[in-house]
Coordinates of C-alpha atoms in Angstrom, one line a residue:
M167 CA -2.4 -8.8 9.4
G168 CA -3.8 -5.6 10.8
L169 CA -2.8 -2.0 10.4
I170 CA 0.5 -1.4 8.5
V171 CA 2.5 1.4 10.1
D172 CA 6.2 2.1 10.1
G173 CA 7.6 3.3 13.4
P174 CA 8.4 2.2 17.0
V175 CA 6.0 0.0 18.9
L176 CA 5.6 0.2 22.7
P177 CA 6.3 -3.1 24.6
W178 CA 3.1 -4.6 26.0
D179 CA 3.8 -3.7 29.6
Q180 CA 4.1 0.0 28.5
G181 CA 1.4 0.1 25.8
K182 CA -1.4 -1.4 28.0
G183 CA -1.5 1.8 30.0
F184 CA -2.8 3.6 26.9
A185 CA -5.8 1.2 26.4
G186 CA -8.3 3.7 27.6
H187 CA -6.8 6.5 25.6
I188 CA -6.9 4.5 22.4
K189 CA -10.5 3.3 23.0
D190 CA -11.7 6.8 23.6
H191 CA -10.2 8.1 20.4
G192 CA -11.2 4.9 18.5
I193 CA -14.9 5.7 19.4
A194 CA -14.5 9.3 18.3
Q195 CA -12.9 8.2 15.0
L196 CA -15.6 5.6 14.5
L197 CA -18.3 8.2 14.9
N198 CA -16.7 10.5 12.5
V199 CA -16.6 7.7 9.9
W200 CA -20.2 6.9 10.7
K201 CA -21.4 10.5 10.3
T202 CA -19.6 11.0 7.0
S203 CA -20.6 7.6 5.5
K204 CA -24.1 6.6 6.9
D205 CA -25.9 8.6 4.2
R206 CA -23.7 7.8 1.3
R207 CA -25.5 6.1 -1.6
G208 CA -24.5 4.8 -5.0
A209 CA -20.7 4.5 -4.4
P210 CA -19.1 1.8 -6.5
F211 CA -18.8 -1.7 -5.0
K212 CA -15.2 -2.6 -4.7
W213 CA -13.3 -5.5 -3.2
G214 CA -9.8 -6.8 -2.7
E215 CA -7.9 -9.8 -1.5
E216 CA -4.7 -10.5 0.3
I217 CA -2.9 -13.8 0.0
E218 CA 0.0 -14.9 2.1
C219 CA 2.7 -17.3 1.0
M220 CA 5.5 -19.0 2.7
V221 CA 8.9 -19.5 1.1
I222 CA 10.2 -23.1 1.2
A223 CA 13.9 -24.0 0.9
F224 CA 14.3 -27.3 -0.9
N225 CA 17.5 -29.3 -0.3
D226 CA 17.4 -32.0 -2.9
P227 CA 20.4 -34.1 -1.8
E228 CA 19.0 -34.3 1.8
K229 CA 15.4 -34.6 0.7
N230 CA 14.4 -31.9 3.1
A231 CA 12.0 -29.0 2.6
K232 CA 12.4 -26.2 5.2
L233 CA 11.1 -22.8 6.0
A234 CA 13.3 -20.1 4.4
L235 CA 13.7 -17.2 6.8
C236 CA 14.2 -14.7 4.0
Q237 CA 11.5 -12.0 4.6
E238 CA 14.1 -9.3 5.6
D239 CA 16.0 -9.8 2.3
V240 CA 13.2 -10.3 -0.2
L241 CA 10.6 -7.8 1.0
P242 CA 12.8 -4.6 0.5
K243 CA 13.6 -5.8 -3.0
L244 CA 10.0 -6.3 -3.9
K245 CA 9.0 -2.8 -2.6
T246 CA 11.9 -1.2 -4.5
Y247 CA 10.7 -3.0 -7.7
V248 CA 7.2 -1.7 -7.2
A249 CA 8.4 1.8 -6.6
E250 CA 10.7 1.8 -9.6
H251 CA 7.9 0.6 -11.9
G252 CA 5.4 3.3 -11.1
G253 CA 4.0 2.2 -7.8
Q254 CA 0.8 0.3 -7.1
S255 CA -1.6 0.1 -10.0
R256 CA -3.8 -2.2 -11.9
S257 CA -0.8 -4.1 -13.1
M258 CA 1.6 -3.5 -10.1
P259 CA 0.8 -5.2 -6.8
S260 CA 1.7 -4.4 -3.2
F261 CA 3.8 -6.5 -0.8
Q262 CA 3.9 -6.5 3.0
S263 CA 5.4 -8.4 5.9
E264 CA 3.6 -11.1 7.7
Y265 CA 4.0 -12.9 11.0
G266 CA 6.7 -15.3 10.2
R267 CA 10.1 -14.5 8.7
Y268 CA 9.3 -17.1 6.0
M269 CA 6.1 -15.3 5.0
I270 CA 5.2 -12.6 2.5
E271 CA 1.8 -11.0 2.0
S272 CA 0.7 -9.6 -1.3
T273 CA -2.4 -7.6 -2.5
P274 CA -3.5 -6.3 -5.9
G275 CA -2.3 -2.7 -6.5
V276 CA -5.9 -1.4 -6.8
P277 CA -9.2 -2.9 -5.8
Y278 CA -11.3 -5.0 -8.0
E279 CA -14.8 -3.8 -9.0
S280 CA -18.1 -5.7 -9.4
A281 CA -17.7 -6.7 -13.1
I282 CA -17.4 -10.4 -13.9
S283 CA -14.3 -9.4 -16.0
D284 CA -12.6 -8.2 -12.8
L285 CA -13.3 -11.5 -11.2
L286 CA -11.6 -13.3 -14.0
T287 CA -8.4 -11.4 -13.4
V288 CA -7.9 -12.6 -9.8
E289 CA -6.1 -15.9 -10.5
A290 CA -3.7 -14.3 -13.0
N291 CA -3.0 -11.4 -10.5
M292 CA -2.2 -13.9 -7.7
R293 CA 0.1 -15.9 -10.0
Q294 CA 1.9 -12.7 -11.1
R295 CA 2.5 -11.7 -7.4
R296 CA 3.9 -15.2 -6.6
S297 CA 6.1 -15.0 -9.7
L298 CA 7.5 -11.7 -8.6
I299 CA 8.3 -13.1 -5.1
R300 CA 10.0 -16.0 -6.8
Q301 CA 12.1 -13.6 -8.9
F302 CA 13.6 -11.9 -5.8
V303 CA 14.2 -14.8 -3.4
N304 CA 17.8 -15.6 -2.6
K305 CA 18.3 -19.0 -4.3
P306 CA 16.7 -21.0 -7.1
S307 CA 15.9 -23.7 -4.5
H308 CA 13.8 -21.2 -2.5
I309 CA 10.2 -21.4 -3.7
P310 CA 7.2 -19.2 -2.6
M311 CA 4.2 -21.4 -2.0
T312 CA 0.6 -20.7 -1.2
L313 CA 0.6 -23.3 1.6
T314 CA -1.7 -22.9 4.6
V315 CA 0.4 -24.9 7.1
Y316 CA 4.0 -26.1 6.9
P317 CA 3.5 -29.7 8.1
R318 CA 6.7 -30.0 10.1
V319 CA 7.0 -26.7 12.0
G320 CA 8.2 -27.4 15.5
V321 CA 9.7 -30.8 14.9
P322 CA 13.0 -31.7 16.7
D323 CA 14.7 -32.1 13.3
V324 CA 16.0 -29.1 11.2
F325 CA 13.0 -27.3 9.7
T326 CA 14.3 -23.7 9.0
E327 CA 17.0 -22.3 6.7
P328 CA 19.2 -21.0 8.1
H329 CA 18.9 -23.4 11.1
R330 CA 17.7 -21.8 14.3
V331 CA 17.5 -23.2 17.7
R332 CA 15.5 -22.2 20.8
T333 CA 17.1 -19.8 23.3
T334 CA 16.4 -19.0 26.9
D335 CA 14.1 -16.2 25.7
D336 CA 11.8 -18.8 24.0
T337 CA 9.0 -20.1 26.2
S338 CA 7.9 -22.7 23.6
M339 CA 9.2 -26.3 23.9
F340 CA 9.2 -26.6 20.1
L341 CA 9.8 -23.2 18.4
P342 CA 12.7 -20.7 18.3
E343 CA 10.0 -18.0 18.3
E344 CA 12.3 -15.0 18.4
A345 CA 14.2 -16.3 15.4
I346 CA 11.3 -17.2 13.2
T347 CA 9.0 -14.3 13.9
S348 CA 9.1 -11.2 11.6
T349 CA 11.4 -8.4 12.6
D350 CA 8.5 -6.0 12.3
P351 CA 8.1 -5.2 16.0
K352 CA 4.3 -5.4 16.0
Y353 CA 4.3 -9.1 15.6
T354 CA 6.5 -9.8 18.6
T355 CA 4.4 -7.3 20.5
I356 CA 1.2 -9.1 19.6
A357 CA 2.6 -12.5 20.8
N358 CA 4.1 -11.0 24.0
G359 CA 0.9 -9.1 24.7
I360 CA -1.3 -12.2 24.2
D361 CA 0.8 -14.3 26.5
S362 CA 1.2 -11.5 29.1
R363 CA -2.4 -10.7 29.2
R364 CA -3.5 -14.3 29.4
G365 CA -0.9 -15.1 32.0
H366 CA 0.7 -18.1 30.3
K367 CA 1.6 -19.5 26.9
P368 CA -1.1 -21.2 24.9
I369 CA -1.7 -24.9 25.4
I370 CA -3.4 -26.3 22.3
N371 CA -4.2 -30.0 21.9
L372 CA -5.2 -31.2 18.4
P373 CA -6.6 -34.7 18.0
I374 CA -4.3 -37.2 16.3
F375 CA -5.4 -39.0 13.2
R376 CA -5.5 -42.6 14.1
D377 CA -4.0 -44.7 11.3
S378 CA -3.5 -48.5 11.2
N379 CA -0.1 -48.4 13.0
T380 CA -0.7 -45.4 15.2
P381 CA 0.2 -46.3 18.8
Q382 CA -2.8 -46.8 21.2
P383 CA -2.8 -44.6 23.1
F384 CA -0.8 -42.1 21.0
R385 CA 1.8 -40.2 23.0
D386 CA 3.4 -37.2 21.4
P387 CA 7.1 -38.2 21.7
T388 CA 8.2 -34.5 21.9
V389 CA 6.2 -33.6 25.0
P390 CA 6.2 -34.4 28.8
P391 CA 4.7 -37.9 29.6
D392 CA 1.8 -36.4 31.5
S393 CA 0.4 -34.5 28.4
L394 CA -3.0 -35.4 27.0
P395 CA -2.8 -38.7 25.1
D396 CA -4.0 -39.1 21.5
H397 CA -3.3 -35.4 20.8
I398 CA -0.6 -33.2 19.2
L399 CA 0.5 -30.5 21.7
L400 CA 1.3 -27.0 20.4
D401 CA 2.4 -24.3 22.8
A402 CA 3.1 -21.0 21.1
V403 CA 1.2 -18.1 19.5
S404 CA 3.4 -18.6 16.4
F405 CA 1.6 -21.9 15.5
G406 CA -1.5 -19.9 14.7
P407 CA -0.7 -16.6 12.8
G408 CA 2.4 -18.4 11.5
C409 CA 0.0 -20.2 9.1
C410 CA -1.0 -18.6 5.7
C411 CA -4.4 -17.7 4.4
L412 CA -6.4 -15.8 1.9
Q413 CA -8.6 -12.9 3.0
V414 CA -11.2 -10.9 1.2
T415 CA -12.3 -7.3 2.0
M416 CA -15.4 -5.6 0.5
Q417 CA -16.4 -2.0 0.2
A418 CA -20.2 -1.8 -0.1
T419 CA -22.1 0.9 -1.9
D420 CA -23.9 2.0 1.2
I421 CA -24.4 1.0 4.9
D422 CA -27.5 -1.1 4.0
Q423 CA -25.6 -3.2 1.5
A424 CA -22.8 -3.6 4.0
R425 CA -25.2 -5.0 6.6
V426 CA -26.6 -7.5 4.1
L427 CA -23.2 -8.6 3.0
Y428 CA -22.1 -9.1 6.7
D429 CA -25.3 -11.1 7.5
S430 CA -25.0 -13.2 4.3
L431 CA -21.4 -14.2 5.1
I432 CA -22.3 -15.6 8.6
P433 CA -23.9 -18.8 7.2
L434 CA -21.6 -18.9 4.2
A435 CA -18.3 -18.7 6.1
P436 CA -18.3 -22.2 7.6
I437 CA -19.4 -23.7 4.3
M438 CA -16.5 -22.1 2.6
L439 CA -14.2 -23.2 5.4
A440 CA -15.1 -26.8 4.8
L441 CA -14.8 -26.5 1.0
T442 CA -11.3 -24.9 1.2
A443 CA -10.0 -27.2 4.0
A444 CA -6.2 -27.4 3.6
S445 CA -4.6 -28.0 7.0
P446 CA -4.5 -31.7 8.1
A447 CA -0.9 -31.8 9.4
Y448 CA 0.9 -30.1 12.4
K449 CA 4.3 -30.5 14.0
G450 CA 5.1 -33.6 11.9
F451 CA 1.9 -35.5 12.5
L452 CA -1.4 -36.0 10.8
S453 CA -4.3 -34.6 12.8
D454 CA -7.9 -35.5 12.8
L455 CA -8.8 -32.0 11.7
D456 CA -8.7 -30.5 8.2
C457 CA -8.7 -26.7 9.1
R458 CA -6.6 -24.4 11.2
W459 CA -9.5 -22.4 12.6
E460 CA -9.5 -23.8 16.2
L461 CA -5.8 -23.6 16.4
L462 CA -5.7 -20.0 15.3
S463 CA -8.5 -19.0 17.7
K464 CA -6.8 -20.7 20.7
C465 CA -3.4 -19.3 19.9
V466 CA -4.6 -15.7 20.0
D467 CA -7.0 -16.1 23.0
D468 CA -5.7 -13.4 25.3
R469 CA -8.5 -13.6 27.9
T470 CA -7.5 -13.7 31.6
K471 CA -8.7 -16.6 33.8
E472 CA -11.3 -14.3 35.3
E473 CA -12.7 -13.2 32.0
Q474 CA -13.1 -16.8 30.9
K475 CA -14.5 -18.0 34.2
E476 CA -17.1 -15.2 34.6
R477 CA -17.9 -15.2 30.9
Q478 CA -17.0 -11.5 30.8
I479 CA -15.6 -12.1 27.4
P480 CA -17.2 -15.3 26.0
D481 CA -14.7 -16.2 23.3
S482 CA -11.3 -15.7 21.8
R483 CA -10.2 -12.5 20.1
W484 CA -10.5 -14.3 16.8
S485 CA -13.7 -16.2 16.8
H486 CA -17.1 -16.5 15.1
V487 CA -19.4 -13.6 15.0
R488 CA -22.4 -13.5 17.4
W489 CA -25.0 -11.2 15.8
Y490 CA -26.7 -10.4 12.6
L491 CA -26.8 -6.6 11.7
T492 CA -29.9 -6.2 9.6
E493 CA -33.4 -5.7 10.9
E494 CA -34.5 -8.8 9.0
G495 CA -31.7 -10.8 10.4
K496 CA -32.0 -9.8 14.0
K497 CA -34.6 -12.5 14.7
Y498 CA -31.7 -15.0 14.6
N499 CA -29.8 -13.1 17.3
D500 CA -30.3 -15.7 20.1
I501 CA -26.7 -15.6 21.4
E502 CA -25.9 -13.1 24.2
M503 CA -23.9 -10.1 23.1
V504 CA -21.3 -8.8 25.6
Y505 CA -20.4 -5.2 25.0
D506 CA -18.8 -2.1 26.5
E507 CA -21.7 -0.2 28.0
A508 CA -19.9 3.2 28.0
A509 CA -19.0 2.8 24.3
Y510 CA -22.6 1.7 23.5
E511 CA -24.1 4.7 25.2
K512 CA -21.8 7.1 23.3
L513 CA -22.7 5.5 20.0
V514 CA -26.4 5.5 20.6
E515 CA -26.3 9.1 21.8
A516 CA -24.6 10.0 18.5
G517 CA -27.5 8.5 16.6
M518 CA -26.3 4.9 15.8
D519 CA -29.1 2.3 15.9
D520 CA -29.2 -0.3 18.7
I521 CA -27.9 -3.3 16.7
L522 CA -25.0 -1.6 15.1
A523 CA -24.0 0.2 18.4
K524 CA -23.9 -3.1 20.2
H525 CA -21.9 -4.7 17.4
F526 CA -19.2 -2.0 17.6
A527 CA -19.3 -1.7 21.4
N528 CA -18.5 -5.4 21.5
L529 CA -15.2 -4.7 19.9
Y530 CA -14.3 -2.4 22.9
I531 CA -14.5 -5.1 25.5
R532 CA -10.9 -6.0 24.5
D533 CA -7.6 -4.2 25.0
P534 CA -5.5 -3.1 22.0
L535 CA -2.4 -5.2 21.7
V536 CA -0.2 -3.0 19.5
V537 CA 0.5 0.7 20.4
Y538 CA 2.5 2.9 18.0
T539 CA 4.1 5.8 19.7
S540 CA 3.8 8.0 16.6
R541 CA 0.0 7.3 16.4
L542 CA -1.0 8.0 20.0
E543 CA -2.1 11.6 19.3
Q544 CA -4.2 11.9 16.1
D545 CA -6.8 14.2 14.6
D546 CA -10.0 12.2 15.1
E547 CA -11.7 14.1 12.3
K548 CA -9.1 12.8 9.8
S549 CA -7.9 9.5 11.1
N550 CA -9.5 6.1 11.8
E551 CA -6.5 4.1 12.9
H552 CA -7.8 3.5 16.4
F553 CA -10.8 1.9 15.0
E554 CA -10.0 -0.9 12.9
V555 CA -22.9 -20.4 13.4
E556 CA -20.6 -21.4 16.1
E557 CA -21.9 -25.0 15.6
N558 CA -21.3 -24.9 11.8
M559 CA -17.7 -23.6 12.4
K560 CA -17.0 -26.5 14.7
R561 CA -18.3 -29.0 12.1
A562 CA -16.4 -27.3 9.2
Q563 CA -13.0 -28.2 10.8
E564 CA -13.6 -31.9 11.1
R565 CA -11.8 -34.3 8.9
D566 CA -13.4 -34.6 5.5
A567 CA -16.2 -32.3 6.6
A568 CA -17.3 -31.4 3.1
R569 CA -18.4 -35.0 2.6
S570 CA -19.1 -36.3 6.1
Q571 CA -20.8 -33.4 8.0
K572 CA -24.2 -31.8 7.8
F573 CA -24.6 -28.0 8.4
W574 CA -27.4 -25.9 9.6
F575 CA -28.7 -23.8 6.6
N576 CA -31.7 -21.6 6.0
T577 CA -33.2 -22.7 2.7
S578 CA -35.9 -20.0 2.7
I579 CA -33.3 -17.3 2.6
A580 CA -31.7 -18.7 -0.6
K581 CA -35.2 -18.8 -2.2
T582 CA -36.6 -15.4 -1.2
G583 CA -33.9 -13.3 0.4
L584 CA -33.4 -12.1 4.0
T585 CA -36.8 -10.6 4.1
S586 CA -38.3 -14.1 4.3
T587 CA -40.5 -14.7 7.3
E588 CA -40.0 -18.4 7.0
D589 CA -37.7 -20.3 9.4
G590 CA -36.3 -22.8 6.9
C591 CA -33.2 -23.8 9.0
Q592 CA -32.4 -27.5 8.6
E593 CA -29.4 -29.7 8.6
L594 CA -28.2 -30.3 5.0
T595 CA -25.2 -32.0 3.5
M596 CA -22.6 -29.9 1.7
D597 CA -23.8 -31.3 -1.6
E598 CA -27.4 -30.2 -0.8
I599 CA -26.3 -26.7 0.3
V600 CA -24.2 -26.1 -2.8
N601 CA -25.8 -28.1 -5.5
G602 CA -29.4 -28.1 -4.3
K603 CA -32.0 -30.7 -3.3
G604 CA -35.6 -31.5 -3.9
G605 CA -38.5 -29.4 -2.7
G606 CA -37.5 -26.3 -4.7
F607 CA -34.2 -25.5 -3.0
E608 CA -31.8 -24.8 -5.9
G609 CA -28.6 -24.5 -3.8
L610 CA -26.0 -21.9 -3.9
M611 CA -24.9 -22.9 -7.4
G612 CA -28.4 -22.4 -8.7
L613 CA -28.5 -19.0 -7.2
I614 CA -25.1 -18.0 -8.6
R615 CA -25.9 -19.3 -12.1
R616 CA -29.2 -17.4 -12.2
Y617 CA -27.3 -14.3 -11.2
L618 CA -24.8 -14.8 -14.0
D619 CA -27.5 -15.4 -16.5
S620 CA -29.2 -12.1 -15.6
S621 CA -25.9 -10.1 -15.6
K622 CA -24.4 -8.1 -18.4
S623 CA -21.5 -10.4 -18.7
E624 CA -20.4 -12.0 -22.0
P625 CA -21.1 -15.7 -22.7
A626 CA -17.4 -16.3 -22.8
E627 CA -17.0 -14.8 -19.4
R628 CA -19.8 -16.9 -17.9
S629 CA -18.2 -20.0 -19.4
E630 CA -14.9 -19.1 -17.8
V631 CA -16.5 -18.5 -14.4
G632 CA -18.2 -21.9 -14.9
V633 CA -14.9 -23.7 -14.7
Y634 CA -14.4 -22.4 -11.1
L635 CA -18.0 -23.1 -10.2
D636 CA -17.7 -26.7 -11.4
L637 CA -14.7 -27.1 -9.1
V638 CA -16.6 -25.9 -6.1
S639 CA -19.6 -28.0 -7.1
G640 CA -17.4 -31.0 -7.4
K641 CA -15.8 -30.5 -3.9
A642 CA -19.3 -30.2 -2.4
S643 CA -20.5 -33.4 -4.1
G644 CA -17.4 -35.3 -3.3
T645 CA -16.3 -35.9 -6.9
A646 CA -13.3 -33.5 -6.3
K647 CA -11.1 -33.6 -3.3
T648 CA -10.5 -30.8 -0.9
T649 CA -6.9 -29.8 -0.5
A650 CA -6.8 -31.3 3.0
T651 CA -8.0 -34.6 1.7
W652 CA -5.5 -34.5 -1.2
I653 CA -2.6 -33.8 1.2
R654 CA -3.8 -36.6 3.6
D655 CA -4.1 -39.1 0.8
F656 CA -0.7 -38.2 -0.6
I657 CA 1.0 -38.7 2.8
R658 CA -0.8 -42.0 3.4
S659 CA 0.0 -43.4 0.0
H660 CA 3.7 -42.5 0.2
P661 CA 5.9 -45.6 0.1
R662 CA 8.0 -44.3 3.1
Y663 CA 5.0 -43.5 5.3
Q664 CA 4.7 -46.0 8.1
H665 CA 0.9 -45.5 8.7
D666 CA 1.7 -44.3 12.2
S667 CA 0.5 -40.7 11.8
A668 CA 4.1 -39.4 11.6
I669 CA 5.3 -37.3 8.7
S670 CA 9.0 -37.9 8.0
R671 CA 11.4 -35.5 6.4
E672 CA 11.3 -37.3 3.1
V673 CA 7.5 -37.6 3.0
N674 CA 7.2 -33.9 3.7
Y675 CA 9.8 -33.1 1.0
D676 CA 8.0 -35.1 -1.7
L677 CA 4.6 -33.6 -0.6
L678 CA 5.8 -30.0 -1.0
K679 CA 7.5 -30.9 -4.3
A680 CA 4.2 -32.3 -5.6
I681 CA 2.3 -29.2 -4.5
D682 CA 4.8 -26.9 -6.2
A683 CA 4.4 -29.0 -9.4
T684 CA 0.6 -28.6 -9.5

């Protein structure tokens, strides 16, 4: 999560004084990157992914599955192993810390390229990295799992190993934040900076899933009686970035391709969010949401009351994007863009076009949260460290969104590309978007299969890719379950589940055992 730097971090109350300094140098570094890269053509397309896992400690006699706070012990061993075996390479990955002490992030040692054969190495690469983590964890009962949300984080029961309790330094009613947050100082600085800038800890209410025996109204038994009924209350930054995810980064061949990629991902992101839904449970309860997006966005929302009230900054630090970046796509820019005018003027004066200048200037309306003392003074010619649709996103989080929701989608773009002058936006089911519908719209699967047929890939490669495509197609049509639906169905069918929306220790244990076995 973010720039990886070894070295001391300034506490928020000291670091915030350097915001202007960092922004000024960030703009200078951005312009140097722009000047050296804007005319580049023909560079190889490369991409990479980073996947986060959490280590689960299974206690079979007690039928308890807890978060293993082992990052400090495991991560140095992994880094030593990589160094002793020649460093990062095609066969040797990289490992980094993540927000929680129970989390480890891994990436491939070198980027993937555009060949289909590279695409087919991704799953094996991920499995190899998880296998290496498993090799270096403390105990055989500690298992690294690619789990998005641990269902019982914050329950009154024991949920970490070793057991940790809240102290007077913890502001959360539920989490021993100091004890479960990574010892890497940037993470505690991020959390403290968010809360300090906002002026209070986060208050997030997630709707409860109403089962047959769920009390009406539902009252979260762990919170004050005046809390919002029929909701699960969460109150710490850690509830958001303490979840795990998969991220993908792409290096385009040139600036034009980068803009097209960016614009193309705007409508695709909520579609993929719904298809990969995997987060139906929080703090020991089933929620009525399937994704963690809203939770994450609210946890890291560091806007002051004035910024929210006056709409000076319209949304959270982690939120949906607001503008398309291509000339063809700008006709869809009907949402107001708030940006730093001084930054915008500097970028335009340096030759950056209006759309891109406003895009980057929008980043500078926010203050940096992490300040490394060793990185305050840099050569802006050599460094770039200081620069680093809403409705569909809302629908994508809803329970069983892949089967129950409709999404706005432009069918004309899929047919003719971004240069289309048609406005083919309409509400479609996930099945129609992915698998196509009548009237000449072939869907995303049709587009992908046509691309594969025209590529230089081997028939065997296309057949192997087809297995993955069939899975996505099945999730869109409803013949295959999303992970969130699978988890929800497992919990609701468990013989010890009382159909009251509560996830007991034993149900959680059996759920995580079943996930590890798949």
